[in-house]
Amino acid sequence: MADRYQRFSNSGLGRVLVKRLGLPNPTPLRRHRPGDPVLDGPALLGSAPGGRLTEHVAAVCQAAGVEVRTDADVYGALVFDATGITLVEQLRELYDFFNPVLRSVGTCGRVVVLGTPPERIADAEELIAQRALEGFVRSVGKELVRGATVQLVYVEPGAEGDIASTLRFLLSGKSAYVDAQVIRIGAFGGTAVEPDDWTVPLAGKVALVTGASRGIGAAIAEVLARDGAHVVALDVPTQGDALAEVANHVGGSTLQLDITAPDAPARLADHLLTRHGGVDIVVHNAGITRDKKLANMKDTAWDAVLSVNLASQLRVNTALLAGVLHDGGRIIGVSSIAGIAGNTGQSNYATSKAGVIGMVNAHAAALSERGITINAVAPGFIETKMTAAVPLVIREAGRRMNSLAQGGLPVDVAETIAWYANPASGALSGNTVRVCGQSLLGA
């Protein structure tokens, strides 16, 4: 869906009027294109004294082809290791590093702060200091301009060698619409296995994508296939033609199935075992809306949304975990910002999407025993046919009232899912990452 305002604001006349009137000024985001460098410009690395991640960050940058410098006029990224901060007074290290160089972050640049998970810290003051990092990152996210983003990554002691996939994702154009997020690595003891080829990290993997016939689902199928996976594209029989088109485009296969049917989990499990020998990646993308204020909502609308968006995922997981999903597999649920913040007229939808986050929280620890990770994405305003039908004023507010002043694209959700699916993301579990420019009104 075209964003006419963004096109106008980046025209000659538009730039003049936007500046004069103080209007939102959405910078076209740098998204990943195969063959592009990870960053447009060098990275500057910094660390508080005693930081335990600096050497690992430098090694990841070198392996990814990111130049590290200290004398550039414009930086593609600023990365700061804050794991050495154990006292409140040491939070001054953040100011000392970022204050002189924050204006030097280039267009669509990246800022990453690395810390220690507060919930794993016994010392009270160190816990307080590390928790304070979140307030810093959230605020910087609302100050950055020209499409730049900032993230906070908490890394468990012992998981220092598992940061490669996350750092590569956050520095690259693949994370274009992810901003001011808090990510935890190593909380559930998974193992990261770096791929032989970072351009096709999913080579040899089988990925199931539900709701794959259009929109975000079709984008997920395309990105996972680009990364080397064989995609089993699933949707209801009424979407058969569109589903076949997606599968043909990505070189995958199709399965027409209503996942809410009583026998659907068993049929799906049988199909994956018989045709593919099992599955490595499960993306629960299928979802519906039946919007109405709660006082006006029929019970059928409530039941349908909860059945498709949540209950079916739990039933499918139960079936696939019984010998179909391989050890070391990935389960990824598509939640929504509505499941975090709520939405007028979407009590059923928000309930279901909050439940997806609950599913991640409930199962991350137990699944880690088999090396299986479970994570979720929570898209914000994504440009799809569904958001195109939103009334104009609400649609424009959804686009502009975030740190990037624009809507995201289906590919932004897909890239985040591909990051979760990467074998090198084995220590990444229990996370829900919002795919949205950070709200200007809240977190």
JSON list of N, CA and C in Angstrom, two decimals, residues 6 10 15 23-31 40 73-78 101-111 140-150 176 179 402-406:
[
{"chain": "A", "resi": 6, "resn": "GLN", "atom": "N", "xyz": [4.64, 9.93, 2.74]},
{"chain": "A", "resi": 6, "resn": "GLN", "atom": "CA", "xyz": [6.08, 9.73, 2.79]},
{"chain": "A", "resi": 6, "resn": "GLN", "atom": "C", "xyz": [6.74, 10.15, 1.48]},
{"chain": "A", "resi": 10, "resn": "ASN", "atom": "N", "xyz": [9.39, 13.52, 1.08]},
{"chain": "A", "resi": 10, "resn": "ASN", "atom": "CA", "xyz": [10.75, 13.35, 0.59]},
{"chain": "A", "resi": 10, "resn": "ASN", "atom": "C", "xyz": [10.96, 14.00, -0.78]},
{"chain": "A", "resi": 15, "resn": "ARG", "atom": "N", "xyz": [9.95, 18.51, 1.52]},
{"chain": "A", "resi": 15, "resn": "ARG", "atom": "CA", "xyz": [10.98, 18.71, 2.54]},
{"chain": "A", "resi": 15, "resn": "ARG", "atom": "C", "xyz": [10.92, 20.12, 3.13]},
{"chain": "A", "resi": 23, "resn": "LEU", "atom": "N", "xyz": [6.24, 18.96, 10.70]},
{"chain": "A", "resi": 23, "resn": "LEU", "atom": "CA", "xyz": [5.47, 17.74, 10.47]},
{"chain": "A", "resi": 23, "resn": "LEU", "atom": "C", "xyz": [6.38, 16.51, 10.57]},
{"chain": "A", "resi": 24, "resn": "PRO", "atom": "N", "xyz": [5.77, 15.33, 10.75]},
{"chain": "A", "resi": 24, "resn": "PRO", "atom": "CA", "xyz": [6.59, 14.10, 10.75]},
{"chain": "A", "resi": 24, "resn": "PRO", "atom": "C", "xyz": [7.37, 13.97, 9.45]},
{"chain": "A", "resi": 25, "resn": "ASN", "atom": "N", "xyz": [8.59, 13.47, 9.56]},
{"chain": "A", "resi": 25, "resn": "ASN", "atom": "CA", "xyz": [9.47, 13.39, 8.40]},
{"chain": "A", "resi": 25, "resn": "ASN", "atom": "C", "xyz": [10.00, 11.97, 8.27]},
{"chain": "A", "resi": 26, "resn": "PRO", "atom": "N", "xyz": [9.23, 11.05, 7.68]},
{"chain": "A", "resi": 26, "resn": "PRO", "atom": "CA", "xyz": [9.65, 9.64, 7.61]},
{"chain": "A", "resi": 26, "resn": "PRO", "atom": "C", "xyz": [10.76, 9.41, 6.60]},
{"chain": "A", "resi": 27, "resn": "THR", "atom": "N", "xyz": [11.88, 8.93, 7.09]},
{"chain": "A", "resi": 27, "resn": "THR", "atom": "CA", "xyz": [13.02, 8.61, 6.23]},
{"chain": "A", "resi": 27, "resn": "THR", "atom": "C", "xyz": [12.80, 7.24, 5.59]},
{"chain": "A", "resi": 28, "resn": "PRO", "atom": "N", "xyz": [12.95, 7.10, 4.27]},
{"chain": "A", "resi": 28, "resn": "PRO", "atom": "CA", "xyz": [12.88, 5.76, 3.66]},
{"chain": "A", "resi": 28, "resn": "PRO", "atom": "C", "xyz": [13.88, 4.83, 4.34]},
{"chain": "A", "resi": 29, "resn": "LEU", "atom": "N", "xyz": [13.40, 3.69, 4.80]},
{"chain": "A", "resi": 29, "resn": "LEU", "atom": "CA", "xyz": [14.24, 2.80, 5.59]},
{"chain": "A", "resi": 29, "resn": "LEU", "atom": "C", "xyz": [15.14, 1.96, 4.70]},
{"chain": "A", "resi": 30, "resn": "ARG", "atom": "N", "xyz": [16.34, 1.70, 5.19]},
{"chain": "A", "resi": 30, "resn": "ARG", "atom": "CA", "xyz": [17.28, 0.82, 4.49]},
{"chain": "A", "resi": 30, "resn": "ARG", "atom": "C", "xyz": [16.94, -0.62, 4.85]},
{"chain": "A", "resi": 31, "resn": "ARG", "atom": "N", "xyz": [16.38, -1.34, 3.91]},
{"chain": "A", "resi": 31, "resn": "ARG", "atom": "CA", "xyz": [16.06, -2.75, 4.13]},
{"chain": "A", "resi": 31, "resn": "ARG", "atom": "C", "xyz": [17.08, -3.65, 3.43]},
{"chain": "A", "resi": 40, "resn": "ASP", "atom": "N", "xyz": [25.90, 0.61, 6.36]},
{"chain": "A", "resi": 40, "resn": "ASP", "atom": "CA", "xyz": [26.36, 1.70, 5.52]},
{"chain": "A", "resi": 40, "resn": "ASP", "atom": "C", "xyz": [27.28, 2.59, 6.36]},
{"chain": "A", "resi": 73, "resn": "ASP", "atom": "N", "xyz": [33.60, 10.44, 10.61]},
{"chain": "A", "resi": 73, "resn": "ASP", "atom": "CA", "xyz": [32.68, 11.58, 10.76]},
{"chain": "A", "resi": 73, "resn": "ASP", "atom": "C", "xyz": [31.23, 11.10, 10.90]},
{"chain": "A", "resi": 74, "resn": "VAL", "atom": "N", "xyz": [30.92, 10.00, 10.22]},
{"chain": "A", "resi": 74, "resn": "VAL", "atom": "CA", "xyz": [29.58, 9.42, 10.27]},
{"chain": "A", "resi": 74, "resn": "VAL", "atom": "C", "xyz": [29.71, 7.93, 10.54]},
{"chain": "A", "resi": 75, "resn": "TYR", "atom": "N", "xyz": [28.93, 7.43, 11.49]},
{"chain": "A", "resi": 75, "resn": "TYR", "atom": "CA", "xyz": [28.99, 6.01, 11.84]},
{"chain": "A", "resi": 75, "resn": "TYR", "atom": "C", "xyz": [27.72, 5.29, 11.41]},
{"chain": "A", "resi": 76, "resn": "GLY", "atom": "N", "xyz": [27.92, 4.05, 10.93]},
{"chain": "A", "resi": 76, "resn": "GLY", "atom": "CA", "xyz": [26.77, 3.21, 10.62]},
{"chain": "A", "resi": 76, "resn": "GLY", "atom": "C", "xyz": [26.17, 2.61, 11.87]},
{"chain": "A", "resi": 77, "resn": "ALA", "atom": "N", "xyz": [26.98, 2.47, 12.93]},
{"chain": "A", "resi": 77, "resn": "ALA", "atom": "CA", "xyz": [26.47, 1.87, 14.17]},
{"chain": "A", "resi": 77, "resn": "ALA", "atom": "C", "xyz": [27.34, 2.29, 15.35]},
{"chain": "A", "resi": 78, "resn": "LEU", "atom": "N", "xyz": [26.70, 2.38, 16.50]},
{"chain": "A", "resi": 78, "resn": "LEU", "atom": "CA", "xyz": [27.37, 2.54, 17.78]},
{"chain": "A", "resi": 78, "resn": "LEU", "atom": "C", "xyz": [27.00, 1.34, 18.63]},
{"chain": "A", "resi": 101, "resn": "VAL", "atom": "N", "xyz": [29.06, 11.37, 20.35]},
{"chain": "A", "resi": 101, "resn": "VAL", "atom": "CA", "xyz": [28.98, 10.74, 19.01]},
{"chain": "A", "resi": 101, "resn": "VAL", "atom": "C", "xyz": [27.57, 10.48, 18.51]},
{"chain": "A", "resi": 102, "resn": "LEU", "atom": "N", "xyz": [26.55, 10.72, 19.34]},
{"chain": "A", "resi": 102, "resn": "LEU", "atom": "CA", "xyz": [25.21, 10.34, 18.92]},
{"chain": "A", "resi": 102, "resn": "LEU", "atom": "C", "xyz": [24.78, 11.10, 17.66]},
{"chain": "A", "resi": 103, "resn": "ARG", "atom": "N", "xyz": [25.22, 12.35, 17.51]},
{"chain": "A", "resi": 103, "resn": "ARG", "atom": "CA", "xyz": [24.88, 13.10, 16.31]},
{"chain": "A", "resi": 103, "resn": "ARG", "atom": "C", "xyz": [25.58, 12.56, 15.07]},
{"chain": "A", "resi": 104, "resn": "SER", "atom": "N", "xyz": [26.56, 11.70, 15.27]},
{"chain": "A", "resi": 104, "resn": "SER", "atom": "CA", "xyz": [27.32, 11.15, 14.15]},
{"chain": "A", "resi": 104, "resn": "SER", "atom": "C", "xyz": [26.71, 9.87, 13.58]},
{"chain": "A", "resi": 105, "resn": "VAL", "atom": "N", "xyz": [25.59, 9.42, 14.16]},
{"chain": "A", "resi": 105, "resn": "VAL", "atom": "CA", "xyz": [24.92, 8.23, 13.63]},
{"chain": "A", "resi": 105, "resn": "VAL", "atom": "C", "xyz": [24.30, 8.58, 12.28]},
{"chain": "A", "resi": 106, "resn": "GLY", "atom": "N", "xyz": [24.62, 7.79, 11.26]},
{"chain": "A", "resi": 106, "resn": "GLY", "atom": "CA", "xyz": [24.16, 8.09, 9.91]},
{"chain": "A", "resi": 106, "resn": "GLY", "atom": "C", "xyz": [22.71, 7.73, 9.68]},
{"chain": "A", "resi": 107, "resn": "THR", "atom": "N", "xyz": [22.22, 8.02, 8.49]},
{"chain": "A", "resi": 107, "resn": "THR", "atom": "CA", "xyz": [20.86, 7.68, 8.09]},
{"chain": "A", "resi": 107, "resn": "THR", "atom": "C", "xyz": [20.64, 6.17, 8.21]},
{"chain": "A", "resi": 108, "resn": "CYS", "atom": "N", "xyz": [19.55, 5.80, 8.87]},
{"chain": "A", "resi": 108, "resn": "CYS", "atom": "CA", "xyz": [19.24, 4.39, 9.13]},
{"chain": "A", "resi": 108, "resn": "CYS", "atom": "C", "xyz": [20.37, 3.69, 9.88]},
{"chain": "A", "resi": 109, "resn": "GLY", "atom": "N", "xyz": [21.05, 4.44, 10.74]},
{"chain": "A", "resi": 109, "resn": "GLY", "atom": "CA", "xyz": [22.10, 3.86, 11.54]},
{"chain": "A", "resi": 109, "resn": "GLY", "atom": "C", "xyz": [21.55, 2.99, 12.67]},
{"chain": "A", "resi": 110, "resn": "ARG", "atom": "N", "xyz": [22.46, 2.35, 13.38]},
{"chain": "A", "resi": 110, "resn": "ARG", "atom": "CA", "xyz": [22.08, 1.41, 14.43]},
{"chain": "A", "resi": 110, "resn": "ARG", "atom": "C", "xyz": [22.82, 1.74, 15.73]},
{"chain": "A", "resi": 111, "resn": "VAL", "atom": "N", "xyz": [22.08, 1.65, 16.83]},
{"chain": "A", "resi": 111, "resn": "VAL", "atom": "CA", "xyz": [22.67, 1.78, 18.17]},
{"chain": "A", "resi": 111, "resn": "VAL", "atom": "C", "xyz": [22.29, 0.52, 18.94]},
{"chain": "A", "resi": 140, "resn": "VAL", "atom": "N", "xyz": [16.49, 7.06, 24.11]},
{"chain": "A", "resi": 140, "resn": "VAL", "atom": "CA", "xyz": [17.33, 7.31, 22.94]},
{"chain": "A", "resi": 140, "resn": "VAL", "atom": "C", "xyz": [16.56, 6.95, 21.67]},
{"chain": "A", "resi": 141, "resn": "GLY", "atom": "N", "xyz": [15.73, 5.90, 21.72]},
{"chain": "A", "resi": 141, "resn": "GLY", "atom": "CA", "xyz": [14.94, 5.52, 20.57]},
{"chain": "A", "resi": 141, "resn": "GLY", "atom": "C", "xyz": [14.01, 6.62, 20.10]},
{"chain": "A", "resi": 142, "resn": "LYS", "atom": "N", "xyz": [13.57, 7.47, 21.03]},
{"chain": "A", "resi": 142, "resn": "LYS", "atom": "CA", "xyz": [12.68, 8.57, 20.67]},
{"chain": "A", "resi": 142, "resn": "LYS", "atom": "C", "xyz": [13.43, 9.84, 20.29]},
{"chain": "A", "resi": 143, "resn": "GLU", "atom": "N", "xyz": [14.76, 9.81, 20.43]},
{"chain": "A", "resi": 143, "resn": "GLU", "atom": "CA", "xyz": [15.58, 10.96, 20.05]},
{"chain": "A", "resi": 143, "resn": "GLU", "atom": "C", "xyz": [16.28, 10.77, 18.71]},
{"chain": "A", "resi": 144, "resn": "LEU", "atom": "N", "xyz": [16.53, 9.53, 18.34]},
{"chain": "A", "resi": 144, "resn": "LEU", "atom": "CA", "xyz": [17.22, 9.28, 17.08]},
{"chain": "A", "resi": 144, "resn": "LEU", "atom": "C", "xyz": [16.38, 9.75, 15.90]},
{"chain": "A", "resi": 145, "resn": "VAL", "atom": "N", "xyz": [17.05, 10.15, 14.83]},
{"chain": "A", "resi": 145, "resn": "VAL", "atom": "CA", "xyz": [16.36, 10.66, 13.64]},
{"chain": "A", "resi": 145, "resn": "VAL", "atom": "C", "xyz": [16.87, 9.94, 12.40]},
{"chain": "A", "resi": 146, "resn": "ARG", "atom": "N", "xyz": [16.26, 10.24, 11.27]},
{"chain": "A", "resi": 146, "resn": "ARG", "atom": "CA", "xyz": [16.66, 9.73, 9.96]},
{"chain": "A", "resi": 146, "resn": "ARG", "atom": "C", "xyz": [16.67, 8.20, 9.91]},
{"chain": "A", "resi": 147, "resn": "GLY", "atom": "N", "xyz": [15.65, 7.59, 10.52]},
{"chain": "A", "resi": 147, "resn": "GLY", "atom": "CA", "xyz": [15.50, 6.15, 10.39]},
{"chain": "A", "resi": 147, "resn": "GLY", "atom": "C", "xyz": [16.43, 5.32, 11.24]},
{"chain": "A", "resi": 148, "resn": "ALA", "atom": "N", "xyz": [17.17, 5.94, 12.15]},
{"chain": "A", "resi": 148, "resn": "ALA", "atom": "CA", "xyz": [18.09, 5.19, 13.02]},
{"chain": "A", "resi": 148, "resn": "ALA", "atom": "C", "xyz": [17.30, 4.49, 14.13]},
{"chain": "A", "resi": 149, "resn": "THR", "atom": "N", "xyz": [17.82, 3.38, 14.62]},
{"chain": "A", "resi": 149, "resn": "THR", "atom": "CA", "xyz": [17.16, 2.59, 15.66]},
{"chain": "A", "resi": 149, "resn": "THR", "atom": "C", "xyz": [18.13, 2.23, 16.77]},
{"chain": "A", "resi": 150, "resn": "VAL", "atom": "N", "xyz": [17.57, 1.84, 17.92]},
{"chain": "A", "resi": 150, "resn": "VAL", "atom": "CA", "xyz": [18.37, 1.44, 19.07]},
{"chain": "A", "resi": 150, "resn": "VAL", "atom": "C", "xyz": [17.76, 0.20, 19.70]},
{"chain": "A", "resi": 176, "resn": "ALA", "atom": "N", "xyz": [15.00, -3.24, 10.02]},
{"chain": "A", "resi": 176, "resn": "ALA", "atom": "CA", "xyz": [14.67, -1.85, 9.70]},
{"chain": "A", "resi": 176, "resn": "ALA", "atom": "C", "xyz": [13.53, -1.28, 10.53]},
{"chain": "A", "resi": 179, "resn": "ASP", "atom": "N", "xyz": [12.55, -1.34, 16.69]},
{"chain": "A", "resi": 179, "resn": "ASP", "atom": "CA", "xyz": [13.15, -0.21, 17.40]},
{"chain": "A", "resi": 179, "resn": "ASP", "atom": "C", "xyz": [12.85, -0.27, 18.89]},
{"chain": "A", "resi": 402, "resn": "ASN", "atom": "N", "xyz": [4.94, 6.96, 15.73]},
{"chain": "A", "resi": 402, "resn": "ASN", "atom": "CA", "xyz": [6.01, 6.09, 16.20]},
{"chain": "A", "resi": 402, "resn": "ASN", "atom": "C", "xyz": [7.34, 6.72, 15.82]},
{"chain": "A", "resi": 403, "resn": "SER", "atom": "N", "xyz": [8.39, 6.18, 16.36]},
{"chain": "A", "resi": 403, "resn": "SER", "atom": "CA", "xyz": [9.71, 6.79, 16.23]},
{"chain": "A", "resi": 403, "resn": "SER", "atom": "C", "xyz": [10.21, 6.84, 14.79]},
{"chain": "A", "resi": 404, "resn": "LEU", "atom": "N", "xyz": [9.66, 6.01, 13.92]},
{"chain": "A", "resi": 404, "resn": "LEU", "atom": "CA", "xyz": [10.08, 5.99, 12.52]},
{"chain": "A", "resi": 404, "resn": "LEU", "atom": "C", "xyz": [9.10, 6.70, 11.60]},
{"chain": "A", "resi": 405, "resn": "ALA", "atom": "N", "xyz": [7.95, 7.15, 12.16]},
{"chain": "A", "resi": 405, "resn": "ALA", "atom": "CA", "xyz": [6.96, 7.97, 11.46]},
{"chain": "A", "resi": 405, "resn": "ALA", "atom": "C", "xyz": [6.43, 7.33, 10.18]},
{"chain": "A", "resi": 406, "resn": "GLN", "atom": "N", "xyz": [6.28, 6.01, 10.19]},
{"chain": "A", "resi": 406, "resn": "GLN", "atom": "CA", "xyz": [5.77, 5.30, 9.01]},
{"chain": "A", "resi": 406, "resn": "GLN", "atom": "C", "xyz": [5.34, 3.90, 9.40]}
]
